[in-house]
C-alpha atoms as a printed R data frame, in Angstrom:
    type eleno elety resid chain resno       x       y       z
1   ATOM     1    CA   PRO     A     1  67.741 204.368 165.576
2   ATOM     2    CA   SER     A     2  69.216 207.394 163.854
3   ATOM     3    CA   PRO     A     3  67.703 208.488 160.571
4   ATOM     4    CA   PRO     A     4  69.673 207.243 157.519
5   ATOM     5    CA   SER     A     5  71.157 210.675 156.754
6   ATOM     6    CA   ARG     A     6  72.487 210.970 160.296
7   ATOM     7    CA   ARG     A     7  73.938 207.446 160.202
8   ATOM     8    CA   LYS     A     8  75.677 208.279 156.932
9   ATOM     9    CA   THR     A     9  77.100 211.447 158.482
10  ATOM    10    CA   ASN     A    10  78.264 209.489 161.552
11  ATOM    11    CA   HIS     A    11  79.884 206.868 159.310
12  ATOM    12    CA   GLN     A    12  81.638 209.558 157.269
13  ATOM    13    CA   MET     A    13  82.816 211.281 160.449
14  ATOM    14    CA   SER     A    14  84.195 208.055 161.925
15  ATOM    15    CA   PHE     A    15  85.982 207.356 158.627
16  ATOM    16    CA   ILE     A    16  87.516 210.855 158.640
17  ATOM    17    CA   LEU     A    17  88.544 210.606 162.303
18  ATOM    18    CA   ARG     A    18  90.026 207.141 161.773
19  ATOM    19    CA   ARG     A    19  92.071 208.435 158.848
20  ATOM    20    CA   LEU     A    20  93.178 211.557 160.745
21  ATOM    21    CA   PHE     A    21  94.276 209.820 163.909
22  ATOM    22    CA   SER     A    22  95.599 206.553 162.554
23  ATOM    23    CA   SER     A    23  99.094 206.521 161.221
24  ATOM    24    CA   THR     A    24  99.187 206.781 157.463
25  ATOM    25    CA   PRO     A    25 100.280 203.382 156.224
26  ATOM    26    CA   ASN     A    26 103.407 203.277 154.129
27  ATOM    27    CA   VAL     A    27 102.634 201.739 150.716
28  ATOM    28    CA   ALA     A    28 105.602 199.345 150.962
29  ATOM    29    CA   ASN     A    29 104.562 198.264 154.472
30  ATOM    30    CA   MET     A    30 100.999 197.704 153.269
31  ATOM    31    CA   ALA     A    31 102.279 195.493 150.424
32  ATOM    32    CA   VAL     A    32 104.280 193.398 152.904
33  ATOM    33    CA   THR     A    33 101.310 193.209 155.283
34  ATOM    34    CA   LYS     A    34  99.047 192.144 152.416
35  ATOM    35    CA   GLN     A    35 101.484 189.327 151.526
36  ATOM    36    CA   GLN     A    36 101.612 188.228 155.172
37  ATOM    37    CA   VAL     A    37  97.816 188.224 155.518
38  ATOM    38    CA   GLN     A    38  97.397 186.312 152.258
39  ATOM    39    CA   SER     A    39  99.983 183.760 153.451
40  ATOM    40    CA   ILE     A    40  98.066 183.248 156.706
41  ATOM    41    CA   ILE     A    41  94.853 182.687 154.718
42  ATOM    42    CA   ASP     A    42  96.580 180.384 152.199
43  ATOM    43    CA   GLU     A    43  98.452 178.290 154.791
44  ATOM    44    CA   ASN     A    44  95.531 177.573 157.130
45  ATOM    45    CA   LYS     A    45  92.339 175.614 156.622
46  ATOM    46    CA   VAL     A    46  90.386 178.022 158.827
47  ATOM    47    CA   VAL     A    47  91.402 181.496 159.994
48  ATOM    48    CA   VAL     A    48  89.560 183.904 162.267
49  ATOM    49    CA   PHE     A    49  90.855 187.471 162.403
50  ATOM    50    CA   SER     A    50  89.595 188.616 165.771
51  ATOM    51    CA   LYS     A    51  89.942 191.043 168.664
52  ATOM    52    CA   SER     A    52  90.323 189.490 172.102
53  ATOM    53    CA   TYR     A    53  87.663 191.694 173.736
54  ATOM    54    CA   CYS     A    54  85.026 191.336 170.993
55  ATOM    55    CA   PRO     A    55  81.913 189.351 172.027
56  ATOM    56    CA   TYR     A    56  81.086 188.440 168.409
57  ATOM    57    CA   CYS     A    57  84.612 187.107 167.944
58  ATOM    58    CA   ARG     A    58  84.263 185.072 171.133
59  ATOM    59    CA   GLN     A    59  81.012 183.583 169.848
60  ATOM    60    CA   THR     A    60  82.617 182.610 166.521
61  ATOM    61    CA   LYS     A    61  85.581 180.981 168.293
62  ATOM    62    CA   SER     A    62  83.244 179.204 170.712
63  ATOM    63    CA   THR     A    63  81.187 177.845 167.801
64  ATOM    64    CA   LEU     A    64  84.333 176.539 166.088
65  ATOM    65    CA   ASP     A    65  85.532 175.030 169.386
66  ATOM    66    CA   GLU     A    66  82.185 173.258 169.883
67  ATOM    67    CA   LEU     A    67  82.538 171.711 166.418
68  ATOM    68    CA   ASN     A    68  86.121 170.680 167.283
69  ATOM    69    CA   ALA     A    69  87.500 172.712 164.388
70  ATOM    70    CA   ASP     A    70  91.205 173.142 163.790
71  ATOM    71    CA   TYR     A    71  91.623 176.871 163.187
72  ATOM    72    CA   LYS     A    72  94.083 179.730 163.512
73  ATOM    73    CA   VAL     A    73  93.162 182.885 165.408
74  ATOM    74    CA   VAL     A    74  94.856 186.213 164.738
75  ATOM    75    CA   GLU     A    75  94.058 188.640 167.577
76  ATOM    76    CA   LEU     A    76  94.442 192.023 165.891
77  ATOM    77    CA   ASP     A    77  94.332 194.037 169.128
78  ATOM    78    CA   LEU     A    78  97.378 192.160 170.418
79  ATOM    79    CA   LEU     A    79  99.529 192.886 167.359
80  ATOM    80    CA   PRO     A    80 101.417 196.132 166.732
81  ATOM    81    CA   ASP     A    81 100.293 196.092 163.081
82  ATOM    82    CA   GLY     A    82  96.715 194.997 163.843
83  ATOM    83    CA   GLY     A    83  95.258 198.177 162.345
84  ATOM    84    CA   GLU     A    84  97.220 197.658 159.131
85  ATOM    85    CA   ILE     A    85  96.065 194.046 158.982
86  ATOM    86    CA   GLN     A    86  92.484 195.226 159.371
87  ATOM    87    CA   ASP     A    87  92.990 197.696 156.492
88  ATOM    88    CA   VAL     A    88  94.367 194.877 154.327
89  ATOM    89    CA   LEU     A    89  91.449 192.600 155.214
90  ATOM    90    CA   GLU     A    90  89.109 195.339 154.043
91  ATOM    91    CA   GLN     A    91  91.009 195.493 150.727
92  ATOM    92    CA   ILE     A    92  90.921 191.704 150.313
93  ATOM    93    CA   SER     A    93  87.375 190.931 151.444
94  ATOM    94    CA   GLY     A    94  85.528 194.236 151.594
95  ATOM    95    CA   GLN     A    95  84.968 193.596 155.315
96  ATOM    96    CA   ARG     A    96  86.709 195.685 157.958
97  ATOM    97    CA   THR     A    97  84.825 194.365 160.989
98  ATOM    98    CA   VAL     A    98  85.807 191.399 163.144
99  ATOM    99    CA   PRO     A    99  85.487 188.522 163.303
100 ATOM   100    CA   ASN     A   100  86.618 188.143 159.725
101 ATOM   101    CA   SER     A   101  86.637 184.426 158.925
102 ATOM   102    CA   TYR     A   102  88.013 182.253 156.136
103 ATOM   103    CA   ILE     A   103  87.379 178.558 155.491
104 ATOM   104    CA   ALA     A   104  89.400 176.762 152.809
105 ATOM   105    CA   GLN     A   105  90.852 180.110 151.690
106 ATOM   106    CA   LYS     A   106  87.359 181.493 151.016
107 ATOM   107    CA   HIS     A   107  85.992 184.505 152.856
108 ATOM   108    CA   VAL     A   108  83.023 183.385 154.954
109 ATOM   109    CA   GLY     A   109  82.291 186.672 156.722
110 ATOM   110    CA   GLY     A   110  81.547 187.640 160.292
111 ATOM   111    CA   ASN     A   111  79.843 186.048 163.268
112 ATOM   112    CA   SER     A   112  76.325 186.371 161.842
113 ATOM   113    CA   ASP     A   113  77.524 184.503 158.733
114 ATOM   114    CA   ILE     A   114  79.128 181.747 160.841
115 ATOM   115    CA   GLN     A   115  75.981 181.411 162.972
116 ATOM   116    CA   GLY     A   116  73.819 181.331 159.825
117 ATOM   117    CA   LEU     A   117  75.941 178.516 158.397
118 ATOM   118    CA   LEU     A   118  75.653 176.671 161.721
119 ATOM   119    CA   LYS     A   119  71.860 177.030 161.828
120 ATOM   120    CA   GLY     A   120  71.628 175.938 158.195
121 ATOM   121    CA   ASN     A   121  73.715 172.837 158.995
122 ATOM   122    CA   LYS     A   122  76.339 173.977 156.474
123 ATOM   123    CA   LEU     A   123  79.227 174.977 158.753
124 ATOM   124    CA   GLU     A   124  80.223 171.450 159.757
125 ATOM   125    CA   ASN     A   125  80.166 170.345 156.101
126 ATOM   126    CA   LEU     A   126  82.386 173.284 155.079
127 ATOM   127    CA   LEU     A   127  84.810 172.352 157.859
128 ATOM   128    CA   LYS     A   128  84.776 168.677 156.783
129 ATOM   129    CA   GLU     A   129  85.389 169.621 153.143
130 ATOM   130    CA   ALA     A   130  88.320 171.776 154.292
131 ATOM   131    CA   ASN     A   131  89.616 168.842 156.365
132 ATOM   132    CA   ALA     A   132  89.502 171.195 159.342
133 ATOM   133    CA   LEU     A   133  87.882 168.989 161.978
134 ATOM   134    CA   LYS     A   134  90.112 167.529 164.683
135 ATOM   135    CA   ALA     A   135  89.993 163.757 165.079
């Protein structure tokens, strides 16, 4: 592993490069995107913001499938405004990475959080409480 100072420098560099090469979001567009994202979270019992090629996202979706959960998936890499949605998710939850999961309108976290809830026998209960298990 890189020493902490080098990791910090790499993180700063990736942040700078992302900001340089990504389109600068229009404030009005970001407000609309934020409303849309919040609506998706509010209108669904379980939501997973994902990228179709991400192995951690696949594992989260597989875990939810195995529990027969009723959930909505938003594949950010397949949407033209996926980057903007990811920026908004970071504003809302403090998490930019995917999967970014919500159960009963509460931010649960990423795949390691979902797997931790599963191992602690808490995930199924959260899904039951959210009425998010298919019959």
